Coordinates of C-alpha atoms in Angstrom, one line a residue:
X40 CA 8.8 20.4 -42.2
X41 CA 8.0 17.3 -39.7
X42 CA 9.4 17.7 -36.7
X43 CA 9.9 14.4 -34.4
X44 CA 11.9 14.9 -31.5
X45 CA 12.4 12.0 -28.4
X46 CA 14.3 13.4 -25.6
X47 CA 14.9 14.5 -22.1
X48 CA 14.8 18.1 -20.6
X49 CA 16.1 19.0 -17.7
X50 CA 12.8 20.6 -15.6
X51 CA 13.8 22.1 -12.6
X52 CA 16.9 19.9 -12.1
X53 CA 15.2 16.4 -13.3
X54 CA 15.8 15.3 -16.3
X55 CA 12.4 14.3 -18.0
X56 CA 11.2 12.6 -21.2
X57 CA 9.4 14.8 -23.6
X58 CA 8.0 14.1 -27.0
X59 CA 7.9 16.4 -29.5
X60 CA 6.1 15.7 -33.0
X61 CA 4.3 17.9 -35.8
X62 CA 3.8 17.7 -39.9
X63 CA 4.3 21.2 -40.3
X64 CA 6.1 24.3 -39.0
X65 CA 4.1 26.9 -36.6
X66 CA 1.2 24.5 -35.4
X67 CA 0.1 25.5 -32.4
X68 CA 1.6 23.9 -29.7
X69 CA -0.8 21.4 -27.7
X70 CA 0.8 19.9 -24.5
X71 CA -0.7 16.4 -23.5
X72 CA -0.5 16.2 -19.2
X73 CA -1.3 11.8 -18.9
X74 CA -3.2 10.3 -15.7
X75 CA -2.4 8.3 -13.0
X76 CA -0.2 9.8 -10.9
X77 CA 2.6 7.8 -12.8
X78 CA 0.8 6.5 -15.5
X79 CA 2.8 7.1 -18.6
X80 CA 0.9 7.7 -22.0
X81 CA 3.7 8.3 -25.3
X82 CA 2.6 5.2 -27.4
X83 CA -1.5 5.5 -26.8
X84 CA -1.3 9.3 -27.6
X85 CA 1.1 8.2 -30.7
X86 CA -1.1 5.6 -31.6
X87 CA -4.8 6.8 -31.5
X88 CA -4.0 10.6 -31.4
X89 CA -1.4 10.7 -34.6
X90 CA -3.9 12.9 -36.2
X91 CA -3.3 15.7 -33.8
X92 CA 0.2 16.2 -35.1
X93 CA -1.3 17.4 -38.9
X94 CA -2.8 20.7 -36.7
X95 CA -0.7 21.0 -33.5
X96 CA 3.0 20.6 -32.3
X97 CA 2.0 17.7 -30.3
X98 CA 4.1 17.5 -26.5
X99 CA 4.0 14.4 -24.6
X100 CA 5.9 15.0 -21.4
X101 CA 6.5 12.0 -19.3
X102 CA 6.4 13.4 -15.9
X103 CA 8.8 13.1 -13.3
X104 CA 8.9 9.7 -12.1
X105 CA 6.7 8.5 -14.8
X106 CA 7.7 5.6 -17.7
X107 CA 10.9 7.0 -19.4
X108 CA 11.4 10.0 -16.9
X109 CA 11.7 7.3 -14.0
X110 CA 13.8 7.8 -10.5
X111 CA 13.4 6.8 -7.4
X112 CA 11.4 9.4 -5.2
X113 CA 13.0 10.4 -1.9
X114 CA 12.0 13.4 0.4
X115 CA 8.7 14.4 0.1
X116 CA 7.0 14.9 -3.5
X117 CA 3.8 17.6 -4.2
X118 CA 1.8 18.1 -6.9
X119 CA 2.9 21.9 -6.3
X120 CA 6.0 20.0 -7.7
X121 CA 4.4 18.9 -11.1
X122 CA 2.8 22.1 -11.4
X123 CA 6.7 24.1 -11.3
X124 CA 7.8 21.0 -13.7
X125 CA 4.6 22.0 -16.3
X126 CA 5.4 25.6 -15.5
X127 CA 8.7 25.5 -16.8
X128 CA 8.2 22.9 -19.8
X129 CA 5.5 25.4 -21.1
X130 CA 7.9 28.4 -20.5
X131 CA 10.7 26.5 -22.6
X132 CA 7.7 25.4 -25.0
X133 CA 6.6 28.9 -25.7
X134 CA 9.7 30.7 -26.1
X135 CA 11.4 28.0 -28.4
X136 CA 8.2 28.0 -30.6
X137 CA 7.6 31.8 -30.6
X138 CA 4.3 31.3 -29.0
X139 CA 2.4 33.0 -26.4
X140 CA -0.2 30.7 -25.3
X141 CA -0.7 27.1 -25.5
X142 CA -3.7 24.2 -25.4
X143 CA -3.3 21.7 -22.8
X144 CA -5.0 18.6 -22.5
X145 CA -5.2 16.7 -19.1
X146 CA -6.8 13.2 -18.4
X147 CA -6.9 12.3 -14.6
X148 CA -4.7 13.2 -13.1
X149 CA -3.1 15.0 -15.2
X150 CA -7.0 16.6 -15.3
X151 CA -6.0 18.2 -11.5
X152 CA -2.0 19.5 -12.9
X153 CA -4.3 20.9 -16.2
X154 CA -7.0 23.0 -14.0
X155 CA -4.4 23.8 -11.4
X156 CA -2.4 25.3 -14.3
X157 CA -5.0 26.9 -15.8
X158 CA -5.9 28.4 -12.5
X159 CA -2.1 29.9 -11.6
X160 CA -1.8 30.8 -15.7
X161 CA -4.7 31.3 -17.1
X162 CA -2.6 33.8 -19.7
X163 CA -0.8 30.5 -20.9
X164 CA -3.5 28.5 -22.0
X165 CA -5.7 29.1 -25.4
X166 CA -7.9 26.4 -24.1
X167 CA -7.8 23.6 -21.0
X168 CA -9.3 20.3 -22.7
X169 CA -10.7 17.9 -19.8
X170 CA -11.4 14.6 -19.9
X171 CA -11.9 12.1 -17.2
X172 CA -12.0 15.3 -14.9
X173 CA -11.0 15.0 -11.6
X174 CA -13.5 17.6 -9.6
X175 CA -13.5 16.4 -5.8
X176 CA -11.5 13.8 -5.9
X177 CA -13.6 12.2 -1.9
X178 CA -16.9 12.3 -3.9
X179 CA -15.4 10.4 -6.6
X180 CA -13.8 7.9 -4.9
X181 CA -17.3 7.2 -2.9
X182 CA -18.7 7.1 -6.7
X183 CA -16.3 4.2 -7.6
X184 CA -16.9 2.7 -4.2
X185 CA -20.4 2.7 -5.1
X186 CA -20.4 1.1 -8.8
X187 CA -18.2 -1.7 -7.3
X188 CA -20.8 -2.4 -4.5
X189 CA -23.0 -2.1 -7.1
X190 CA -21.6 -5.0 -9.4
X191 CA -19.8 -7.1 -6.9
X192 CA -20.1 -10.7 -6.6
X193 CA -20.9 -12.4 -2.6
X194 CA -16.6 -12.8 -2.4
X195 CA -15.7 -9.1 -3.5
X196 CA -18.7 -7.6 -1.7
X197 CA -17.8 -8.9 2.0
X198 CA -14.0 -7.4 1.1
X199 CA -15.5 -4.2 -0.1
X200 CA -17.8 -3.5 2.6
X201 CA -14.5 -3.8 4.8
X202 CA -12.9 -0.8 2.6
X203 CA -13.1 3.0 3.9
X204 CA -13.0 4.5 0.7
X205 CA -11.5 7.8 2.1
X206 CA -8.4 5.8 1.8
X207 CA -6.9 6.9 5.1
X208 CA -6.7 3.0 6.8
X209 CA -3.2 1.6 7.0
X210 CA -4.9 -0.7 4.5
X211 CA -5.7 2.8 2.1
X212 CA -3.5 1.4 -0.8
X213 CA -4.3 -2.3 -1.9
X214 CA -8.0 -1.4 -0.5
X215 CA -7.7 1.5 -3.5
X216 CA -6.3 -1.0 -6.1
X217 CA -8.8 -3.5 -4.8
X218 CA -11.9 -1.1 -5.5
X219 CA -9.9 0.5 -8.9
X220 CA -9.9 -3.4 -10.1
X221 CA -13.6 -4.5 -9.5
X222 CA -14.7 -0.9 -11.3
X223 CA -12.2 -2.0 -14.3
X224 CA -13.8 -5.4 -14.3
X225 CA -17.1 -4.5 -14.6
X226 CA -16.7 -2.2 -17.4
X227 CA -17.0 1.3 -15.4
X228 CA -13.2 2.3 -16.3
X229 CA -12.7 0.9 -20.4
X230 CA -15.8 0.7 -22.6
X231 CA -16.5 -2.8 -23.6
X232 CA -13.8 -4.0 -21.9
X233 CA -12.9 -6.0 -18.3
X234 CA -9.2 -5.1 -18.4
X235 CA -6.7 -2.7 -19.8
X236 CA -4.8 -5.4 -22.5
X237 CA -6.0 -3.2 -24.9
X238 CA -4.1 0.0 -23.1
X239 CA -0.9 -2.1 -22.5
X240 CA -0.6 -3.9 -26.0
X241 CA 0.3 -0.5 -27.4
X242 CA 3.4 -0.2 -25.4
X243 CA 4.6 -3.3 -26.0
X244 CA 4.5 -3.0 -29.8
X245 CA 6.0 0.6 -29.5
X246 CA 9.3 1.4 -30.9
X247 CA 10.0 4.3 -28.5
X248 CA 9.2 1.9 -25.4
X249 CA 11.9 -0.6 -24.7
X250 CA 11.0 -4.0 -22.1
X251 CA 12.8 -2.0 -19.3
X252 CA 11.0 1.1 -20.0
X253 CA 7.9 -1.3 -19.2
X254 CA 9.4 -1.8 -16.4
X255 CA 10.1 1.5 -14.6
X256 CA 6.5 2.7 -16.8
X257 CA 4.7 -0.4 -13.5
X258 CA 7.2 1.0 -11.1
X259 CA 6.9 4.5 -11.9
X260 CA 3.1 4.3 -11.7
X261 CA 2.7 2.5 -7.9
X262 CA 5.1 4.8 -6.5
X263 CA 3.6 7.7 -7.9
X264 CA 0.3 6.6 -5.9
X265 CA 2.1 6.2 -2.5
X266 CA 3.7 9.6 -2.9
X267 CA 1.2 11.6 -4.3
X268 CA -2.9 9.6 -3.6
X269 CA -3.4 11.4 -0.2
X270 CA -3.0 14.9 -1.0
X271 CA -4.8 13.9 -4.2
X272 CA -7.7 12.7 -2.4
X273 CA -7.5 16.6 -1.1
X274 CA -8.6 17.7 -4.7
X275 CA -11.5 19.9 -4.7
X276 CA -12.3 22.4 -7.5
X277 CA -16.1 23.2 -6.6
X278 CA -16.0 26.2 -5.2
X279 CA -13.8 27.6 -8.5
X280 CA -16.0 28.8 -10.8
X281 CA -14.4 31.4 -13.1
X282 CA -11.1 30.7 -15.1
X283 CA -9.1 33.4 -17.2
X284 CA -8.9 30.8 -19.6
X285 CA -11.5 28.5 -22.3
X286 CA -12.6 25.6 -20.2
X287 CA -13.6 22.2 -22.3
X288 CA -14.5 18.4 -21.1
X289 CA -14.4 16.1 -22.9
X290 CA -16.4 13.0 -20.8
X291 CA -17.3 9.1 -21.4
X292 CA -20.8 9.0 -20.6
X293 CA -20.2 5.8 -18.3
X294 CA -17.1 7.1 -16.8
X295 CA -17.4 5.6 -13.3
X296 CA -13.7 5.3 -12.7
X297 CA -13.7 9.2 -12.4
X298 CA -17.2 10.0 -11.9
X299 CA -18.4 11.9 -15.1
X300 CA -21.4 13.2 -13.9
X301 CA -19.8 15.0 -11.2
X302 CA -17.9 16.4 -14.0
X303 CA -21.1 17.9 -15.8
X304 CA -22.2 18.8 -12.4
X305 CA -19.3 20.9 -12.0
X306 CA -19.3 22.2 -15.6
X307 CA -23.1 23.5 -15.1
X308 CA -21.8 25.7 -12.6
X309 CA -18.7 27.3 -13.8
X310 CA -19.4 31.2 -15.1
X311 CA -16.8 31.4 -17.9
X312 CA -16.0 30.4 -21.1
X313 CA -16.9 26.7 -21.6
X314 CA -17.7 23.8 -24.0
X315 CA -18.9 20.1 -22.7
X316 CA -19.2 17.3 -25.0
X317 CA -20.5 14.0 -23.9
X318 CA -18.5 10.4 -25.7
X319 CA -21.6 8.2 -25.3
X320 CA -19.2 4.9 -26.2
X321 CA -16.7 5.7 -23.6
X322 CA -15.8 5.3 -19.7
X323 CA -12.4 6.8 -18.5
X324 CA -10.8 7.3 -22.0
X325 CA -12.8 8.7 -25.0
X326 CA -9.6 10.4 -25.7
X327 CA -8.6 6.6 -27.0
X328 CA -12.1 4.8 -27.0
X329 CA -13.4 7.2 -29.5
X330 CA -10.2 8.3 -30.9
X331 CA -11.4 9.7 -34.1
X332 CA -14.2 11.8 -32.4
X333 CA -11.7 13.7 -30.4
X334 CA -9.5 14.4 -32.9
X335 CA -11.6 15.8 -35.4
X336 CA -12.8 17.9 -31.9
X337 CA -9.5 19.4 -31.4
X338 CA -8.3 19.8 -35.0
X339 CA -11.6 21.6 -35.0
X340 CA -10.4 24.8 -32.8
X341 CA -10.4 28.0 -34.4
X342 CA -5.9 28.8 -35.4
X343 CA -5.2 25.3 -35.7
X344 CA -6.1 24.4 -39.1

């Protein structure tokens, strides 16, 4: 029995896109939590990570705000927000499914949601999969300030060294998408690559994304930032060691987008349960730069074959 379902849910009185696929009946259900804040995911995770829907009931939720679940914010917006939206989605998940646990995936930010979850839940979560793991979110940020010193040409280097990469200057947003686009241009975000075309072709050739979906997918994405980038910057999971609950990363070996290697730092320490796999052909997305790799790693885990 396939099961391919494209539609909204009302979570916590927002309507929000979520997409539901599997080949067969009573897969477990895997729950994929996309980055940003605001950055929409449905057609890379249907294009690279198909084969996950032969083992799991694959669920990509479009988060409030986010590419087909987009509204206008007003009043203030949390991530305590998110985390009651995923609290709920996996509630309804669970109990539609007959299921009493569930793996969840996160990249980014949706890496902060995914631990935060796993932190307030760990009885609802067979295993959290991390990759491009947000740890302290400050120390990263100096990380990505630091590879775009690094690489940057006479021009970009006098504009960078102007750049408080706390992000708390008036300046604080176009000095972060300043910083965010010299890293992405000099290959520390996309393996091989000096720009996302090879992220954004995927939506455009998608028949589940439409040209004004594109549309609210770019404004979704920068007002998700303005909302939400300060009390991200607060993220800080170091001094959480012990989770109720598998912990896995999954981490491009040249991530420098979100530093990796404060990832494994942060992994070495943790007293649980835990797996770390390094992509060594991948930045800030082996989950899509080495496609096949993770796949075969998640169709892997033990009940899901």
């Amino acid at each position: 029995m396939h099961i391919d379902e494209q539609s909204k849910m009302n979570l916590n009185g927002v309507p929000q896109f979520v997409s539901i696929r599997a080949e067969k009946e009573n897969s477990p259900l895997l729950v994929y939590l996309h980055g940003g804040p605001g950055d929409a995911a449905l057609p890379l995770v249907m294009k690279y990570n198909k084969m996950l829907e032969q083992q799991f009931t694959v669920v990509v939720w479009e988060q409030r705000g986010a590419g087909k679940s987009y509204y206008k914010f007003e009043g203030p917006v949390t991530i305590d927000i998110f985390l009651n939206d995923l609290h709920t989605l996996v509630d309804q998940l669970l109990s539609r499914f007959h299921q009493s646990s569930l793996y969840l995936v996160g990249h980014s930010w949706g890496s902060i949601l995914g631990l935060r979850f796993v932190e307030a839940y760990p009885e609802l979560v067979r295993t959290y999969i991390g990759c491009g793991q947000v740890v302290n979110m400050r120390k990263s940020s100096r990380a990505a300030y630091d590879y775009a010193l690094a690489h940057a040409d006479k021009k970009s280097l006098e504009k960078l060294r102007e750049i408080d990469c706390s992000y708390q200057a008036d300046s604080w947003l176009n000095d972060l998408l300043f910083v965010t686009k010299q890293v992405v241009k000099h290959k520390g975000s996309l393996y091989g690559k000096r720009n996302y075309l090879d992220l954004v072709l995927p939506f455009l050739f998608s028949p589940y994304y439409t040209v004004p979906d594109l549309i609210r997918r770019q404004k979704g994405s920068l007002q998700a930032i303005q909302y939400l980038w300060q009390e991200v910057m607060q993220t800080d999971f170091e001094a959480q060691t012990k989770y109720g609950a598998p912990i896995l990363l999954i981490e491009g070996r040249y991530d420098s987008h979100v530093s990796s290697a404060l990832a494994k730092e942060y992994f070495d320490r943790i007293e649980t349960e835990k797996q770390f796999y390094w992509f060594e052909k991948s930045c800030h997305f082996p989950q899509w730069s080495e496609s096949e790799k993770f796949n075969k790693l998640l169709c892997g885990f033990p009940g899901s074959n």
